[in-house]
mmCIF file of C-alpha atoms in Angstrom:
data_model
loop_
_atom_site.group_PDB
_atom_site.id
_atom_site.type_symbol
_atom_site.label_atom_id
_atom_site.label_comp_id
_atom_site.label_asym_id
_atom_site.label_seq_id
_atom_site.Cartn_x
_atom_site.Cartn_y
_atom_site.Cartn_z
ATOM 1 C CA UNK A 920 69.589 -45.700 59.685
ATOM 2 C CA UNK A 921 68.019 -46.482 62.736
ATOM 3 C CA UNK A 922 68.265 -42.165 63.607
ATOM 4 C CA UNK A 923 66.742 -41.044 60.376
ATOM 5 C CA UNK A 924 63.296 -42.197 61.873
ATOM 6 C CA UNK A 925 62.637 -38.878 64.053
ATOM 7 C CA UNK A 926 62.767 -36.713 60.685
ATOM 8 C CA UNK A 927 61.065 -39.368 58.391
ATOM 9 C CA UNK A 928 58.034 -39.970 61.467
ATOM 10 C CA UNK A 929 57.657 -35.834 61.179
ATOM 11 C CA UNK A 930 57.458 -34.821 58.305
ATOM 12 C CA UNK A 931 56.297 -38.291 56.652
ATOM 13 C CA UNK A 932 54.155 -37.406 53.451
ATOM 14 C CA UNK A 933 51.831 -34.871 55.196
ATOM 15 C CA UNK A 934 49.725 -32.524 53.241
ATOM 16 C CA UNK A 935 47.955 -29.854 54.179
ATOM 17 C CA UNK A 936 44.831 -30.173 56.458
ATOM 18 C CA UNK A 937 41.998 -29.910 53.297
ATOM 19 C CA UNK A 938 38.530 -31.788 54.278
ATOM 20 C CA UNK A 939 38.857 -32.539 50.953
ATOM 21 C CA UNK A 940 42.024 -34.763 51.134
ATOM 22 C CA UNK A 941 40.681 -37.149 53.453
ATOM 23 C CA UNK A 942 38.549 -39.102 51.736
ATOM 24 C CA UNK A 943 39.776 -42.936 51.219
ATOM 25 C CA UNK A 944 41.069 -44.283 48.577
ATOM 26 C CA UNK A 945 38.493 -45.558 46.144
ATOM 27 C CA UNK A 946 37.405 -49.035 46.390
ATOM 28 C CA UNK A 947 34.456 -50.144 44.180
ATOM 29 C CA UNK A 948 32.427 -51.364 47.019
ATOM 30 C CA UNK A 949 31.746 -47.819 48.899
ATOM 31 C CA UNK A 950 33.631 -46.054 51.339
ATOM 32 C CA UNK A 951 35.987 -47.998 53.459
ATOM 33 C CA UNK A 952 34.753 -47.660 56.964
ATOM 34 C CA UNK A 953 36.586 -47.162 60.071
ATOM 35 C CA UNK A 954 36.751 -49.906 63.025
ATOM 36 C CA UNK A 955 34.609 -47.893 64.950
ATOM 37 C CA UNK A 956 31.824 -48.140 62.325
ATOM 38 C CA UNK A 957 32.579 -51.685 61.576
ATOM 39 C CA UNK A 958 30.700 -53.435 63.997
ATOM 40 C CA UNK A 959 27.049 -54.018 63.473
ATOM 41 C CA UNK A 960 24.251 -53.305 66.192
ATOM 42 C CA UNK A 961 23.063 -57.073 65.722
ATOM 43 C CA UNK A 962 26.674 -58.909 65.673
ATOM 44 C CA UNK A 963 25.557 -61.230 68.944
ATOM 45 C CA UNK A 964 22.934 -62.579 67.233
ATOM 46 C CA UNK A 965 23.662 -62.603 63.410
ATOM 47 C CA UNK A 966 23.504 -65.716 61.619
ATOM 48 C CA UNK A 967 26.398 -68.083 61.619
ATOM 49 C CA UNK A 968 26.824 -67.009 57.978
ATOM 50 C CA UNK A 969 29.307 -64.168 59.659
ATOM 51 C CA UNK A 970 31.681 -66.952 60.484
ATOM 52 C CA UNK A 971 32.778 -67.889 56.922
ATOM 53 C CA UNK A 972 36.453 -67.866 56.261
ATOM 54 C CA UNK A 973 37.849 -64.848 55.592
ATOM 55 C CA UNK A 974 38.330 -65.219 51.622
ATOM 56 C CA UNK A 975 41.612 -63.355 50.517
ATOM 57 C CA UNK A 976 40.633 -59.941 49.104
ATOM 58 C CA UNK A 977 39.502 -56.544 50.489
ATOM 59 C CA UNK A 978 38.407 -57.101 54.031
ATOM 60 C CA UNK A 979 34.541 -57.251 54.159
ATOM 61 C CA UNK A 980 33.554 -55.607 57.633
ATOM 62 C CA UNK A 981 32.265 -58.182 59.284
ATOM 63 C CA UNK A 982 33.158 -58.294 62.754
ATOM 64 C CA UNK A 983 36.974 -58.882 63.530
ATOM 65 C CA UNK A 984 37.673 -61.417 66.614
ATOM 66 C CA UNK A 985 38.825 -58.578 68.692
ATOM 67 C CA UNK A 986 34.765 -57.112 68.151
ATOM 68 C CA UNK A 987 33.997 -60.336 68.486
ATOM 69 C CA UNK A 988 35.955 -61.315 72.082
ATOM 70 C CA UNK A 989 34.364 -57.412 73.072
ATOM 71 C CA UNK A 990 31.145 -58.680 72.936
ATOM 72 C CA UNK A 991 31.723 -62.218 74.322
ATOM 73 C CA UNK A 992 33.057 -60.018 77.459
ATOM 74 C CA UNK A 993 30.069 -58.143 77.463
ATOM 75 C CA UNK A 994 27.553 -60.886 77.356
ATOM 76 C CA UNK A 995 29.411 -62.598 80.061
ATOM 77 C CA UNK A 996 28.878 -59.539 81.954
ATOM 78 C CA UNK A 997 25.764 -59.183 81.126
ATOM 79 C CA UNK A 998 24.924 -63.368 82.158
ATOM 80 C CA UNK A 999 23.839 -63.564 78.539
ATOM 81 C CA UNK A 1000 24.692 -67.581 78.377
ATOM 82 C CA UNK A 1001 22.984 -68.457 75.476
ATOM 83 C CA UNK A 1002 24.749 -65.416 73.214
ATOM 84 C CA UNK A 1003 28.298 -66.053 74.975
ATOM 85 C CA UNK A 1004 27.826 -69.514 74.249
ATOM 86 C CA UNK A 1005 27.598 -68.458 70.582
ATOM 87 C CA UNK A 1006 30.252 -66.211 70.550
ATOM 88 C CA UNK A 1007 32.545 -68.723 71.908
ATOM 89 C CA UNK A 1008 31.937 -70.957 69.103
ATOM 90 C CA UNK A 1009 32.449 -67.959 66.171
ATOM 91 C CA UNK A 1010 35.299 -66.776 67.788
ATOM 92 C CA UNK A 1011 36.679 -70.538 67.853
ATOM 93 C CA UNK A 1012 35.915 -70.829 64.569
ATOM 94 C CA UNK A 1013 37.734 -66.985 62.988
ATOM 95 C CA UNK A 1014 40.925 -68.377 65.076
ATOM 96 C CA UNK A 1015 41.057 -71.739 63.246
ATOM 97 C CA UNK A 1016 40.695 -69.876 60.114
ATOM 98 C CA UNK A 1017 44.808 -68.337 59.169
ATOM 99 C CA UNK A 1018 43.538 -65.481 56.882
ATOM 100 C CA UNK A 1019 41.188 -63.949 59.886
ATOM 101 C CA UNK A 1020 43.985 -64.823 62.332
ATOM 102 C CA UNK A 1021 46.537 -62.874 60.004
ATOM 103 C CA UNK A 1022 43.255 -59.779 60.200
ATOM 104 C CA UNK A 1023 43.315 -60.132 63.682
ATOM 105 C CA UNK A 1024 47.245 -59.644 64.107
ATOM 106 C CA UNK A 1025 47.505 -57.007 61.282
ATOM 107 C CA UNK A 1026 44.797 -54.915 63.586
ATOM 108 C CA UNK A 1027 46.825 -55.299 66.585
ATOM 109 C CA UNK A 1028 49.490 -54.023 65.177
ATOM 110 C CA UNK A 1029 47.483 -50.685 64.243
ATOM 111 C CA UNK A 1030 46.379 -50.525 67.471
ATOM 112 C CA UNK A 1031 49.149 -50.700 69.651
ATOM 113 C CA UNK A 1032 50.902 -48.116 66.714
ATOM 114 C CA UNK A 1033 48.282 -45.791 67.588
ATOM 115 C CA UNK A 1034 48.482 -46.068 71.791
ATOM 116 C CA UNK A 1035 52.435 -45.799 71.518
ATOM 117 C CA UNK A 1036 52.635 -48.760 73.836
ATOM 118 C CA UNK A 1037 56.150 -50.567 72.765
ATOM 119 C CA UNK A 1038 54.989 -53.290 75.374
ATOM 120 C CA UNK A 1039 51.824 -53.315 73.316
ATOM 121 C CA UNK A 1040 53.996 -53.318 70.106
ATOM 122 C CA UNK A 1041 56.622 -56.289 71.413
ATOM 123 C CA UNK A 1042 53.721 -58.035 72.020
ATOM 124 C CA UNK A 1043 52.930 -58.202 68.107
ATOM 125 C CA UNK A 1044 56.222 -58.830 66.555
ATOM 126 C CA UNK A 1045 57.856 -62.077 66.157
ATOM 127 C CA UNK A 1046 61.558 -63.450 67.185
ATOM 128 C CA UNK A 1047 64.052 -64.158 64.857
ATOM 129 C CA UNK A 1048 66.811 -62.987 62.784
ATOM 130 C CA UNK A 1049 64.504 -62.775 60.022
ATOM 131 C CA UNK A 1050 62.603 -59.975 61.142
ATOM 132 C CA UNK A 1051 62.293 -56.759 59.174
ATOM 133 C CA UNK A 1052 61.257 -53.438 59.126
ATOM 134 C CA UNK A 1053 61.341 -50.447 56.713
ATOM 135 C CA UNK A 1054 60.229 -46.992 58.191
ATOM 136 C CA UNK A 1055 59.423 -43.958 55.399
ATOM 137 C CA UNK A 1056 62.823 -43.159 54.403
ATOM 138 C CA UNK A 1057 64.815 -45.311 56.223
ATOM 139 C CA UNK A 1058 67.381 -48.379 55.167
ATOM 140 C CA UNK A 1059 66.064 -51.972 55.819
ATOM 141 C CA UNK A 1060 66.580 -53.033 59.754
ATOM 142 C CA UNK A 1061 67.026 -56.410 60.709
ATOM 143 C CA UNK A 1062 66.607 -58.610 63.896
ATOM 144 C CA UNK A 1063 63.624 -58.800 66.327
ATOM 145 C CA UNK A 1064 66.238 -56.352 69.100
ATOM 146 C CA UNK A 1065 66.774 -53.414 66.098
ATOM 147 C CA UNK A 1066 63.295 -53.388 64.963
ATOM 148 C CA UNK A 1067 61.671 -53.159 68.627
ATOM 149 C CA UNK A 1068 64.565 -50.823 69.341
ATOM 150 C CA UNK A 1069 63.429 -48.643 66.343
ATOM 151 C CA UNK A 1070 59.559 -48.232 67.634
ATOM 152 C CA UNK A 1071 61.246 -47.210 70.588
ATOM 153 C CA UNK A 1072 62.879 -44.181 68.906
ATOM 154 C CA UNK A 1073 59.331 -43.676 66.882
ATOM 155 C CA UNK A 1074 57.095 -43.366 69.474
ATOM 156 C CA UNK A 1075 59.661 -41.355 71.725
ATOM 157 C CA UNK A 1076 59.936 -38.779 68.798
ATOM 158 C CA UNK A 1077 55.531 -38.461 68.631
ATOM 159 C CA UNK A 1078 54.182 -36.561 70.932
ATOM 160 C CA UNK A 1079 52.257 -38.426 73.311
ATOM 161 C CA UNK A 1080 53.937 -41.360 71.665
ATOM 162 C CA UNK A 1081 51.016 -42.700 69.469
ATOM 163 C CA UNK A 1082 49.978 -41.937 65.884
ATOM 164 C CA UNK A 1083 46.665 -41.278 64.654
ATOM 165 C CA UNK A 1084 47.134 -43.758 61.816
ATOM 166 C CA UNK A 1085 43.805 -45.921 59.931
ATOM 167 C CA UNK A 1086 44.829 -48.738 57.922
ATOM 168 C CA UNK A 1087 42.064 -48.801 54.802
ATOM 169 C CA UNK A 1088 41.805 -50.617 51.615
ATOM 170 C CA UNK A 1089 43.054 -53.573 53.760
ATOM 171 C CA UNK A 1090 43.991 -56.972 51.607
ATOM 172 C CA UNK A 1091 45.043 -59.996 53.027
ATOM 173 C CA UNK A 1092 46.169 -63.729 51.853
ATOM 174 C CA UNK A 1093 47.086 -66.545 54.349
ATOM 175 C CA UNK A 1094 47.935 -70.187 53.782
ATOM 176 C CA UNK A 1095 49.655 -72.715 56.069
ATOM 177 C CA UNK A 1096 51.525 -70.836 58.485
ATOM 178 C CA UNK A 1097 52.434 -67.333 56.393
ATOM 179 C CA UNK A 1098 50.327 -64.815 55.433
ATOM 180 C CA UNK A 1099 50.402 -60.903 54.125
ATOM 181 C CA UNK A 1100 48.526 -57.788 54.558
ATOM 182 C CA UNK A 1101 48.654 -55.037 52.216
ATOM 183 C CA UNK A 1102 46.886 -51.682 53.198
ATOM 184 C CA UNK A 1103 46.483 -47.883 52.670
ATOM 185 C CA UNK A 1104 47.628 -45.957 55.928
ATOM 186 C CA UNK A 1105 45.716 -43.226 56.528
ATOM 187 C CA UNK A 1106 48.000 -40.767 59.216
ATOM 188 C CA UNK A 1107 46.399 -37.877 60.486
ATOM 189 C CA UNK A 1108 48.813 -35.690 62.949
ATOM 190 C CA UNK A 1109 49.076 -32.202 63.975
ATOM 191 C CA UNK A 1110 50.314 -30.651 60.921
ATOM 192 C CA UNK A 1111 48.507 -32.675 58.115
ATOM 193 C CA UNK A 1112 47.346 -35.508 56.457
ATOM 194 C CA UNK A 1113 49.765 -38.351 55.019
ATOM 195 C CA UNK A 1114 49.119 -41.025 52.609
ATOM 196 C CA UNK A 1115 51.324 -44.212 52.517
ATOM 197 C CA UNK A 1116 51.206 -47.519 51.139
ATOM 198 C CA UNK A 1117 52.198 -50.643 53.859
ATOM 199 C CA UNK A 1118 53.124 -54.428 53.336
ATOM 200 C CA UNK A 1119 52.845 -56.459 56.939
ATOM 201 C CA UNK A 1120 53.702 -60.076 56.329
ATOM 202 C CA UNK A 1121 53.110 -62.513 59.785
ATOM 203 C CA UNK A 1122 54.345 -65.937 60.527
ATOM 204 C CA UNK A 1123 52.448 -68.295 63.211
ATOM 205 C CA UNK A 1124 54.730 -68.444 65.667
ATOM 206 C CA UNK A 1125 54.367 -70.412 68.727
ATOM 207 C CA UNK A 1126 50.572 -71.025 67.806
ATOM 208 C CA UNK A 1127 50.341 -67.246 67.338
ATOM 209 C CA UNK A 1128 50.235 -64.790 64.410
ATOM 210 C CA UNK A 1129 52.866 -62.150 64.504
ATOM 211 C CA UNK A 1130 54.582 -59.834 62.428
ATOM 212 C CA UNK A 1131 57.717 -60.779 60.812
ATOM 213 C CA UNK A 1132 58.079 -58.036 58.173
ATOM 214 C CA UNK A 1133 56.340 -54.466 57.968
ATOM 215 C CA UNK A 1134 57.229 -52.103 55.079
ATOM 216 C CA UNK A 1135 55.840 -48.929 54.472
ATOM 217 C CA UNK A 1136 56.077 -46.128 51.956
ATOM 218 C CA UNK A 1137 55.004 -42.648 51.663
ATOM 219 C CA UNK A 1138 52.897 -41.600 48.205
ATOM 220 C CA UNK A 1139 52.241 -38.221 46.638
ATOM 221 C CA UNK A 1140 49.080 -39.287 44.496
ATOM 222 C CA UNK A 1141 47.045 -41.291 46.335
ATOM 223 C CA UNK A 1142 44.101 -40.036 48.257
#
């Protein structure tokens, strides 16, 4: 099954490349924005409201801890004590907390898919037979070794090896040492658009959220 990824990463759900088709998909609370836009002007100094836990639902756009651990570099840099001091303590505060930890992983995992880095992409998975993974189109694949080994045959079949691919509409739930992530992926390559639907479920591993099970399914009427 493992070989059926080259076709199903080409020719996953695309549709033709209409302006129109790229808006997200509809969420009562206004457009979904990208991580660039996420991250407000003022997130050094905001209140220490922004710190909250992460309450299961659609994610909020507050500042992730990888913004966060950005700007803690840059006020370092910068020999901006007082504001890395306070960074320090929110970003303390989002690890602690398993449904921002599970936010935090689930965005790795979105990054490294779009640099086609399979060190980048070991780096978020988990060990254990009990790993998963089920491409577009392809049969379930088991084992930590098959579903690293599978990326490797996905990024080797893009070119340039990573995927222009948003994850919107993001949902998460985390308790105890589990937690889940479902998400609209937005994938925007050289011949169209494609819409699918993704499940990511992560275990704390080792002290460390990472990605046990990812699932993801192409769609025809959601835009």
């Amino acid at each position: 099954p493992i070989l059926l990824l080259v076709v199903v990463v080409q020719g996953v759900v695309q549709r033709p490349r209409d302006e129109s088709m790229r808006e997200g998909f509809p969420d009562a609370r206004g457009p979904v924005q990208r991580r660039d836009q996420r991250l407000p002007a003022s997130a050094s100094s905001s209140s220490s409201s922004s710190t909250d836990d992460v309450a299961s639902g659609y994610d909020d756009a507050r500042p992730s801890i990888r913004d966060l651990e950005e700007l803690l570099a840059t006020a370092i840099r910068d020999e901006d004590f007082t504001a890395a001091a306070s960074l320090r303590d929110r970003l303390s505060a989002m690890k602690r907390d398993a449904a921002t930890g599970v936010l935090d992983a689930n965005e790795r995992f979105y990054v490294a898919f779009r640099s086609g880095s399979l060190r980048a992409m070991r780096d978020v998975w988990g060990a254990g037979d009990h790993v998963q993974c089920m491409h577009p189109g392809s049969a379930v694949i088991s084992g930590a070794p098959d579903v690293l080994a599978s990326w490797e045959i996905v990024f080797s079949s893009i070119p340039g090896g990573g995927l222009d691919v948003e994850a919107e509409n993001v949902r998460v739930h985390a308790s105890g040492d589990l937690g889940f992530v479902t998400c609209v992926e937005k994938v925007d390559s050289s011949t169209g658009y494609g819409t699918l639907t993704a499940t990511n479920v992560f275990e704390r591993q080792g002290g460390e959220w990472k990605m046990v099970h990812h699932h993801a399914n192409g769609v025809q009427g959601l835009l």
